[in-house]
N, CA, C and O atoms as a DFTB+ gen file, in Angstrom:
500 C
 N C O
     1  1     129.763     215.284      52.917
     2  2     129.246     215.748      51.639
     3  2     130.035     216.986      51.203
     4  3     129.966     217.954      51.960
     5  1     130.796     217.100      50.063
     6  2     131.296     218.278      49.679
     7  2     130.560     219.078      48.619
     8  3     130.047     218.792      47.537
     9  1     130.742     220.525      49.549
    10  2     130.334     221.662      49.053
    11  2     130.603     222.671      48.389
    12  3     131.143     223.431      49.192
    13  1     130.533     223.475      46.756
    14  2     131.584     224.349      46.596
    15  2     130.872     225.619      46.054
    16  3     130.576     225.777      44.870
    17  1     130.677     226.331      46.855
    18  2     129.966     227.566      46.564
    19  2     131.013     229.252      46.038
    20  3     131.782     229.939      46.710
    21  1     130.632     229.360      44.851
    22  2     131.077     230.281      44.320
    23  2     130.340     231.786      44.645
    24  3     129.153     232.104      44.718
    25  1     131.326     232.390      44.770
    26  2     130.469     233.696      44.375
    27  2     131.605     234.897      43.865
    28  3     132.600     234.465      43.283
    29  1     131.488     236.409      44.067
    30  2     132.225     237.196      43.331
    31  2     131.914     237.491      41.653
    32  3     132.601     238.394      41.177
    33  1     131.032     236.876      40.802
    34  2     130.770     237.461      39.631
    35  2     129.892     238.850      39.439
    36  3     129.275     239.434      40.330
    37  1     129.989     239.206      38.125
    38  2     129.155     240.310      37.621
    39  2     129.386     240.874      36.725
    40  3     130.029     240.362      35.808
    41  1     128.979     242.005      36.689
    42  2     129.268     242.497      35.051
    43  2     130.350     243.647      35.397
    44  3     130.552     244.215      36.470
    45  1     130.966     243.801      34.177
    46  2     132.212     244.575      34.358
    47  2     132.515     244.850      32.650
    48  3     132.255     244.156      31.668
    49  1     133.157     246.130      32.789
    50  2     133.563     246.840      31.456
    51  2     135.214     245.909      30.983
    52  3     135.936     245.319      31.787
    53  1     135.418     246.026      29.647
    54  2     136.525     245.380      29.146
    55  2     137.615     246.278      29.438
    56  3     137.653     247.480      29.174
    57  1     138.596     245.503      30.073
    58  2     139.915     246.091      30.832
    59  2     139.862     246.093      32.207
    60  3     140.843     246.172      32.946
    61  1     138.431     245.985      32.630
    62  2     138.364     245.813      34.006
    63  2     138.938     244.336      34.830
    64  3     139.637     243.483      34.282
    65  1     138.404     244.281      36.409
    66  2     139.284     243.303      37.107
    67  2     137.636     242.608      38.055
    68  3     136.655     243.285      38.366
    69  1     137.826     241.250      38.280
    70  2     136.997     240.713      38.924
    71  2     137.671     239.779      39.797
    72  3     138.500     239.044      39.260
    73  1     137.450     239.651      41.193
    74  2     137.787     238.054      41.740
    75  2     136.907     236.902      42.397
    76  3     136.108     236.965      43.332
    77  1     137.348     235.727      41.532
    78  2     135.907     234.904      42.160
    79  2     136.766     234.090      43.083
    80  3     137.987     233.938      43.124
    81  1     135.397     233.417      44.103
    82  2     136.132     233.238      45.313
    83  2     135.044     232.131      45.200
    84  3     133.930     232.319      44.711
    85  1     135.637     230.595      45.864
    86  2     134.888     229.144      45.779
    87  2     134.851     228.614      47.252
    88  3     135.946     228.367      47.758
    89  1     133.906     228.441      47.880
    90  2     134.618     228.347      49.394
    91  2     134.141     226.955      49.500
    92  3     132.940     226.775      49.299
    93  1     134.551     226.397      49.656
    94  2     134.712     224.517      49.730
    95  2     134.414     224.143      51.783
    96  3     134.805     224.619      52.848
    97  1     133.229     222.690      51.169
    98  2     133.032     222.386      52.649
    99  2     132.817     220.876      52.531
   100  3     131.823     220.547      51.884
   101  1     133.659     219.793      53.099
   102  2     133.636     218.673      53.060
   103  2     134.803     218.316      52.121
   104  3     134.853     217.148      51.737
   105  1     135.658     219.098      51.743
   106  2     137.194     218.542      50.665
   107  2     137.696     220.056      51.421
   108  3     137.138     221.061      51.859
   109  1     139.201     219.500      51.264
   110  2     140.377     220.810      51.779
   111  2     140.892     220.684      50.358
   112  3     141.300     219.615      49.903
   113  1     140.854     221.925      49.613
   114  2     141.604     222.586      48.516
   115  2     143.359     222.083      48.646
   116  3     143.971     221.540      47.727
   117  1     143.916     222.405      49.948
   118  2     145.168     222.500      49.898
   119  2     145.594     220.892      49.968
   120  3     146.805     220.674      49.947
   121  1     145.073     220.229      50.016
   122  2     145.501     218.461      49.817
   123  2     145.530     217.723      48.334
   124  3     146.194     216.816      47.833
   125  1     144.510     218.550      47.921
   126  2     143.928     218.123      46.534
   127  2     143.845     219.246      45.449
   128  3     144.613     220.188      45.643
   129  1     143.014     219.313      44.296
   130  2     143.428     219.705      43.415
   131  2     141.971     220.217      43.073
   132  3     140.925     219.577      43.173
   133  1     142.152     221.566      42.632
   134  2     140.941     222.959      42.572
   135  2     141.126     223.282      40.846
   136  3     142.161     223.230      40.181
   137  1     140.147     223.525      40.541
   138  2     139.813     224.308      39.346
   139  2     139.290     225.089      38.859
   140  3     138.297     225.460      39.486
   141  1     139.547     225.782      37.597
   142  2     138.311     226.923      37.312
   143  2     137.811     226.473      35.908
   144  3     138.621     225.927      35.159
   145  1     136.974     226.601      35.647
   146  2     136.434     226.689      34.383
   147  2     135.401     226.714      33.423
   148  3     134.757     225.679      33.595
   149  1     134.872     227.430      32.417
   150  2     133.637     228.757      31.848
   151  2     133.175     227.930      31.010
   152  3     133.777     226.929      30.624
   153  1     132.162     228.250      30.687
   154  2     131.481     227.974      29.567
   155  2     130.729     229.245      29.061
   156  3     130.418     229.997      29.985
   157  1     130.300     229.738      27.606
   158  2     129.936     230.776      26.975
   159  2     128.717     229.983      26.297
   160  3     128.802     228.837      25.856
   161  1     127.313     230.966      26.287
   162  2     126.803     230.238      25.466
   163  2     126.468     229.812      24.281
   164  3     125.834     230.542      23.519
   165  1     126.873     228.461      23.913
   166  2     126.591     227.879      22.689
   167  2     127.736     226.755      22.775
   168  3     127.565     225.681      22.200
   169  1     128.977     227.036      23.546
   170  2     130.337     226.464      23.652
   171  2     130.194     225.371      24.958
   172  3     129.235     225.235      25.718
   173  1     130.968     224.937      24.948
   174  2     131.484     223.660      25.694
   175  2     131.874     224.051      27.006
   176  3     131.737     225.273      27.079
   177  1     132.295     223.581      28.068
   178  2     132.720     223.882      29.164
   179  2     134.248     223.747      28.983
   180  3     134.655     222.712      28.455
   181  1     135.353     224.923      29.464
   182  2     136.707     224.581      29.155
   183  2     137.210     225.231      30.201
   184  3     136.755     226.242      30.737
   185  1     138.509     224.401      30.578
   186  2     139.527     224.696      31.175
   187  2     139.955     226.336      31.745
   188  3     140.010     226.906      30.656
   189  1     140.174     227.052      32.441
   190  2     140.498     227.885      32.694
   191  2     141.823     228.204      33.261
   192  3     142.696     228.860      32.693
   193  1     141.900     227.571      34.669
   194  2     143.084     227.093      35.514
   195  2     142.951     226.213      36.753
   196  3     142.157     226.207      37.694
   197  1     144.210     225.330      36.360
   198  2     144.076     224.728      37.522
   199  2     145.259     224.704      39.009
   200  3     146.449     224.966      38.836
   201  1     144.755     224.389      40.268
   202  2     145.975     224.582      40.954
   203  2     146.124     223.539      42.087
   204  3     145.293     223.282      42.959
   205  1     147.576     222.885      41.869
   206  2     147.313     221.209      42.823
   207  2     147.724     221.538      44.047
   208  3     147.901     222.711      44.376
   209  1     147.930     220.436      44.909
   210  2     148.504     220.368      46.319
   211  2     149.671     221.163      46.719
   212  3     149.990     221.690      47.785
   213  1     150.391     221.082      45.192
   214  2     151.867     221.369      46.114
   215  2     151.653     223.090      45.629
   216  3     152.540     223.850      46.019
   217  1     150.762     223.560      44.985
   218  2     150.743     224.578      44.752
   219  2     151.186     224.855      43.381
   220  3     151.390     226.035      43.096
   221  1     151.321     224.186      42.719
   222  2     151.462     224.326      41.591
   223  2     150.262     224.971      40.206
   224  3     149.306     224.209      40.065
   225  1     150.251     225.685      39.660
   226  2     149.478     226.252      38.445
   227  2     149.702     226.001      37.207
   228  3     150.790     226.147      36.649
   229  1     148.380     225.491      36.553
   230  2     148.571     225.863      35.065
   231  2     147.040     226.707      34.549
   232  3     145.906     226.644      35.024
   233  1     147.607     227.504      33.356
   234  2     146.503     228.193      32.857
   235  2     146.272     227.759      31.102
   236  3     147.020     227.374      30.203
   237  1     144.750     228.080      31.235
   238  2     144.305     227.541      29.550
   239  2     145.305     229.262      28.899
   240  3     145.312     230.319      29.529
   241  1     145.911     229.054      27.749
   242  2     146.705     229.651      26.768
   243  2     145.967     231.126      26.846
   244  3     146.677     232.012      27.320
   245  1     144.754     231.469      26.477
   246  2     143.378     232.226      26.470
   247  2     143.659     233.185      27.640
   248  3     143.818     234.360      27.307
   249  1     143.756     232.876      29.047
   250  2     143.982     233.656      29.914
   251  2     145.556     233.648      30.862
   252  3     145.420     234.340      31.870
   253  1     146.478     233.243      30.787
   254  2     147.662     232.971      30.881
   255  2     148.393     234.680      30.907
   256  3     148.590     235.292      29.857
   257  1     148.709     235.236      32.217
   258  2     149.136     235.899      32.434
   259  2     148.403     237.343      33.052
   260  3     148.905     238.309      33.628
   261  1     146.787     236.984      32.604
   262  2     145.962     237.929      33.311
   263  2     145.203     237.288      33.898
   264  3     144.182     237.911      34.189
   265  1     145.251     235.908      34.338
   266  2     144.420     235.299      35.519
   267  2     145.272     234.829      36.672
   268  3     146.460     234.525      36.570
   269  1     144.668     234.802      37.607
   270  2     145.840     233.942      38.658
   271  2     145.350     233.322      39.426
   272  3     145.059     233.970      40.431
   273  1     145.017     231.999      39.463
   274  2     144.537     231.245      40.773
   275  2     145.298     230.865      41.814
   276  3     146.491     230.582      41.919
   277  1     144.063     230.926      42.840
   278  2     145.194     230.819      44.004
   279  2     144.231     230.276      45.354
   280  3     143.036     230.571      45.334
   281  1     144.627     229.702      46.192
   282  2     144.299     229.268      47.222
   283  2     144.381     229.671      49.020
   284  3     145.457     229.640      49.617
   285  1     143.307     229.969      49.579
   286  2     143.468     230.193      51.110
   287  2     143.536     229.021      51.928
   288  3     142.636     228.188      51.820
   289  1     144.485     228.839      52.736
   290  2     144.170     227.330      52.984
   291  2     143.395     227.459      54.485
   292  3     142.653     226.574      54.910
   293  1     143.670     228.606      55.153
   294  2     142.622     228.674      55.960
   295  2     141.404     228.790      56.273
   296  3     140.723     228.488      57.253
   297  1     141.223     229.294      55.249
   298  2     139.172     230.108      54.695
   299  2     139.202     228.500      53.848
   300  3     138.084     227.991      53.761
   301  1     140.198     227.799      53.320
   302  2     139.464     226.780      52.401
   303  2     139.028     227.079      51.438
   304  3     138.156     226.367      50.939
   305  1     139.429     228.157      50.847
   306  2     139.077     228.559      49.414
   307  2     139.621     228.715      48.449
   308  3     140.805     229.040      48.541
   309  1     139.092     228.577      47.261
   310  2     139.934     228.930      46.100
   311  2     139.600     230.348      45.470
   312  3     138.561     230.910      45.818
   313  1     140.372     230.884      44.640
   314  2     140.572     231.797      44.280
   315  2     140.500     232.143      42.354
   316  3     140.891     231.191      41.678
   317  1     140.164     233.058      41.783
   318  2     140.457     233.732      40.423
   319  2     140.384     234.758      40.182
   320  3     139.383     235.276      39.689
   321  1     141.694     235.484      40.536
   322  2     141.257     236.571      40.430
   323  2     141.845     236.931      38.507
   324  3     142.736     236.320      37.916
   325  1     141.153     237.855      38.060
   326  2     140.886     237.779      36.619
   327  2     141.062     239.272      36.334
   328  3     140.333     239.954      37.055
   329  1     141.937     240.075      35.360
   330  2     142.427     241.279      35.356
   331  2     142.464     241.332      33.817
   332  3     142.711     240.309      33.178
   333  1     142.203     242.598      33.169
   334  2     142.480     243.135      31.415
   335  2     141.585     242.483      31.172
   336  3     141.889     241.908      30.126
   337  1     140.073     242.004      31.645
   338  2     139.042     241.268      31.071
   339  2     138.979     241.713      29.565
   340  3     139.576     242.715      29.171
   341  1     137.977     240.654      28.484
   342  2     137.526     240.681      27.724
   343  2     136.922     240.419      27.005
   344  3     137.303     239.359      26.509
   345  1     135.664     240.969      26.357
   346  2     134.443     240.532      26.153
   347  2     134.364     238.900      26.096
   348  3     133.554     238.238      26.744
   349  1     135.422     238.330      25.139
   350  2     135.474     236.932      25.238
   351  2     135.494     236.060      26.396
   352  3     135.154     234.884      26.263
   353  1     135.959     236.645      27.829
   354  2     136.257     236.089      28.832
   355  2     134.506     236.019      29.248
   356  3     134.410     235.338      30.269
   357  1     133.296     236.444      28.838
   358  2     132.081     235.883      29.670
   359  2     131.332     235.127      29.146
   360  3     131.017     234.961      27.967
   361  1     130.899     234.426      30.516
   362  2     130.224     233.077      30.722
   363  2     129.988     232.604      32.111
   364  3     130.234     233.370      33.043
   365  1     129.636     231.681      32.281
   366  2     129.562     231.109      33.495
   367  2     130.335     230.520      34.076
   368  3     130.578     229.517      33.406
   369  1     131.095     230.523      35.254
   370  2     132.404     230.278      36.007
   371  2     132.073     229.255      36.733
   372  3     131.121     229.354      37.506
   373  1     132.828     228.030      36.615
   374  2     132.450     226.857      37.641
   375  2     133.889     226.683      38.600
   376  3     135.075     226.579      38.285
   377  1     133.417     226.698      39.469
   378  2     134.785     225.892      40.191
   379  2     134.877     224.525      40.550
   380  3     133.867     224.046      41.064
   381  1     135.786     223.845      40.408
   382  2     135.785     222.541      40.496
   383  2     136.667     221.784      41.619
   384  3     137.709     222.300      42.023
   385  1     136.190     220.490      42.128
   386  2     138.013     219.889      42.725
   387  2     138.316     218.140      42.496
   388  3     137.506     217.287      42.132
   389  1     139.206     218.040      42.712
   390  2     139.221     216.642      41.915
   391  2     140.078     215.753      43.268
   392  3     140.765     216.416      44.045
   393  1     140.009     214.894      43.366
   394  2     141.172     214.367      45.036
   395  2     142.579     214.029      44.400
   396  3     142.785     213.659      43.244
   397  1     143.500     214.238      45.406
   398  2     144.458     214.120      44.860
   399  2     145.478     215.106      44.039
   400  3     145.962     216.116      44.552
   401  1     145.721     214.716      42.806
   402  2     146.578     214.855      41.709
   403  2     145.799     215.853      41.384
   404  3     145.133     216.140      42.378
   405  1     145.537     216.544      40.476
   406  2     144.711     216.965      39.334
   407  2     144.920     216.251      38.024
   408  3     146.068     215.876      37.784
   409  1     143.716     215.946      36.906
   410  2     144.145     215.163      36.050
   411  2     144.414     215.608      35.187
   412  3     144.082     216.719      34.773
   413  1     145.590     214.247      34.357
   414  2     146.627     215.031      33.372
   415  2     146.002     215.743      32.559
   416  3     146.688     216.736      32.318
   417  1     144.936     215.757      31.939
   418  2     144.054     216.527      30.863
   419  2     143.390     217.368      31.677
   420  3     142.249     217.028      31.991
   421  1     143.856     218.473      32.136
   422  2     143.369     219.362      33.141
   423  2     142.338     219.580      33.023
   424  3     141.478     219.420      33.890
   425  1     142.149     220.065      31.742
   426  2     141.145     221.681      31.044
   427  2     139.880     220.438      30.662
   428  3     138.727     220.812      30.450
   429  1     140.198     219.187      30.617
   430  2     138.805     218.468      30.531
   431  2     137.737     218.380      31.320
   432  3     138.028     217.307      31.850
   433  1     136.952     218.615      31.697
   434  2     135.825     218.897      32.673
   435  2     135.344     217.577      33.309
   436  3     134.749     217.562      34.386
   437  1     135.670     216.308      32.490
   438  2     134.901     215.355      32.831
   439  2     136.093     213.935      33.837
   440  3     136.040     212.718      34.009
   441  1     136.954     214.982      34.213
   442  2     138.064     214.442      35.148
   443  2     138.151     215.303      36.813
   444  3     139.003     215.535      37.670
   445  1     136.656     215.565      36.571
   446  2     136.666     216.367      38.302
   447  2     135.402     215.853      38.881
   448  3     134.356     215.739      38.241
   449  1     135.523     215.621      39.832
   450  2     134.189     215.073      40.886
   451  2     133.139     216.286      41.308
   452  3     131.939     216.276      41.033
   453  1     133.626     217.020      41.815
   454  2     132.846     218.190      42.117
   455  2     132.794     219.099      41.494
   456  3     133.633     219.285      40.612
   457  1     131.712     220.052      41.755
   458  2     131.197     221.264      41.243
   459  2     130.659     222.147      42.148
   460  3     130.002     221.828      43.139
   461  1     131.012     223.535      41.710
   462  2     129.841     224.213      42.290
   463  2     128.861     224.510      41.200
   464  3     128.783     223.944      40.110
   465  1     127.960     225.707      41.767
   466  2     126.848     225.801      40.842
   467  2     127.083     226.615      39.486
   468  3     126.403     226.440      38.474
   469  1     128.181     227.567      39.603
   470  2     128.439     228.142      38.626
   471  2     128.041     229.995      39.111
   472  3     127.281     230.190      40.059
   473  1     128.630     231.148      38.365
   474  2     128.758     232.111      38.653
   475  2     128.722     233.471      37.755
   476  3     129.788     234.060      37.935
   477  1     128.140     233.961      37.133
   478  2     128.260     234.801      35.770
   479  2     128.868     236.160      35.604
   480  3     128.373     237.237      35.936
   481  1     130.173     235.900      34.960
   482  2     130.595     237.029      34.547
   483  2     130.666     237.486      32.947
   484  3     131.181     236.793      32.069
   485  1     129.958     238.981      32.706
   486  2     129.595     239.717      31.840
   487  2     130.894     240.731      31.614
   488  3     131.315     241.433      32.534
   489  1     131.447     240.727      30.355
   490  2     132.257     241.645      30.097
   491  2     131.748     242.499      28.876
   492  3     131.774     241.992      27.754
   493  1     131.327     243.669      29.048
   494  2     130.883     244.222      28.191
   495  2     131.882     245.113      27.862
   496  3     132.578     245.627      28.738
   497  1     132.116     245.497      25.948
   498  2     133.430     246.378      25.381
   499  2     132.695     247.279      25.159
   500  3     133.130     248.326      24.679
């Protein structure tokens, strides 16, 4: 049975730095393909970043250059760490994993098998 428990959120001032951390039990991150991604309320669930087997990254446009995901392959975890926050960046943080590949429509939510429960980060300006 796979497990993906998030934690690391909270509230934090704009410009500040947070890292969320997904620790996976029953799927290995480093074989397959990990994700991040928020929802705000009233909005949709979207894409954040994703990161595959071979280690490869992509990021939604939105946070691209102040997020960085990343993977432990020993702890089995995934990683976001998230820097220059801003108010726009809060919502609820899901981490995701998908087997395999990751799918070509990354940032779509409804191309991943798992979930965790989700995680809330508050950016207040």
């Amino acid at each position: 049975q796979v497990q993906l428990v998030e934690s690391g959120g909270g509230s934090v001032q704009s410009g500040g730095s947070l890292r969320l951390s997904c620790a996976a039990s029953g799927f290995t991150y480093s074989s397959n393909c990990g994700g991040w991604f928020r929802q705000a309320p009233g909005k949709e669930r979207e894409g954040v970043a994703v990161i595959d087997f071979t280690g490869s990254s992509r990021y939604a446009a939105s946070v691209e250059g102040r997020f960085t995901i990343s993977q432990d392959k020993v702890k089995n975890t995934l990683y976001l760490q998230m820097s220059s926050l801003k108010s726009e960046d809060t919502g609820i943080y899901y981490c995701a994993a998908d087997r395999f590949r990751c799918p070509g429509l990354w940032w779509r939510s409804d191309g991943y098998d798992y979930w965790g429960q989700g995680t809330q980060v508050t950016v207040s300006s």
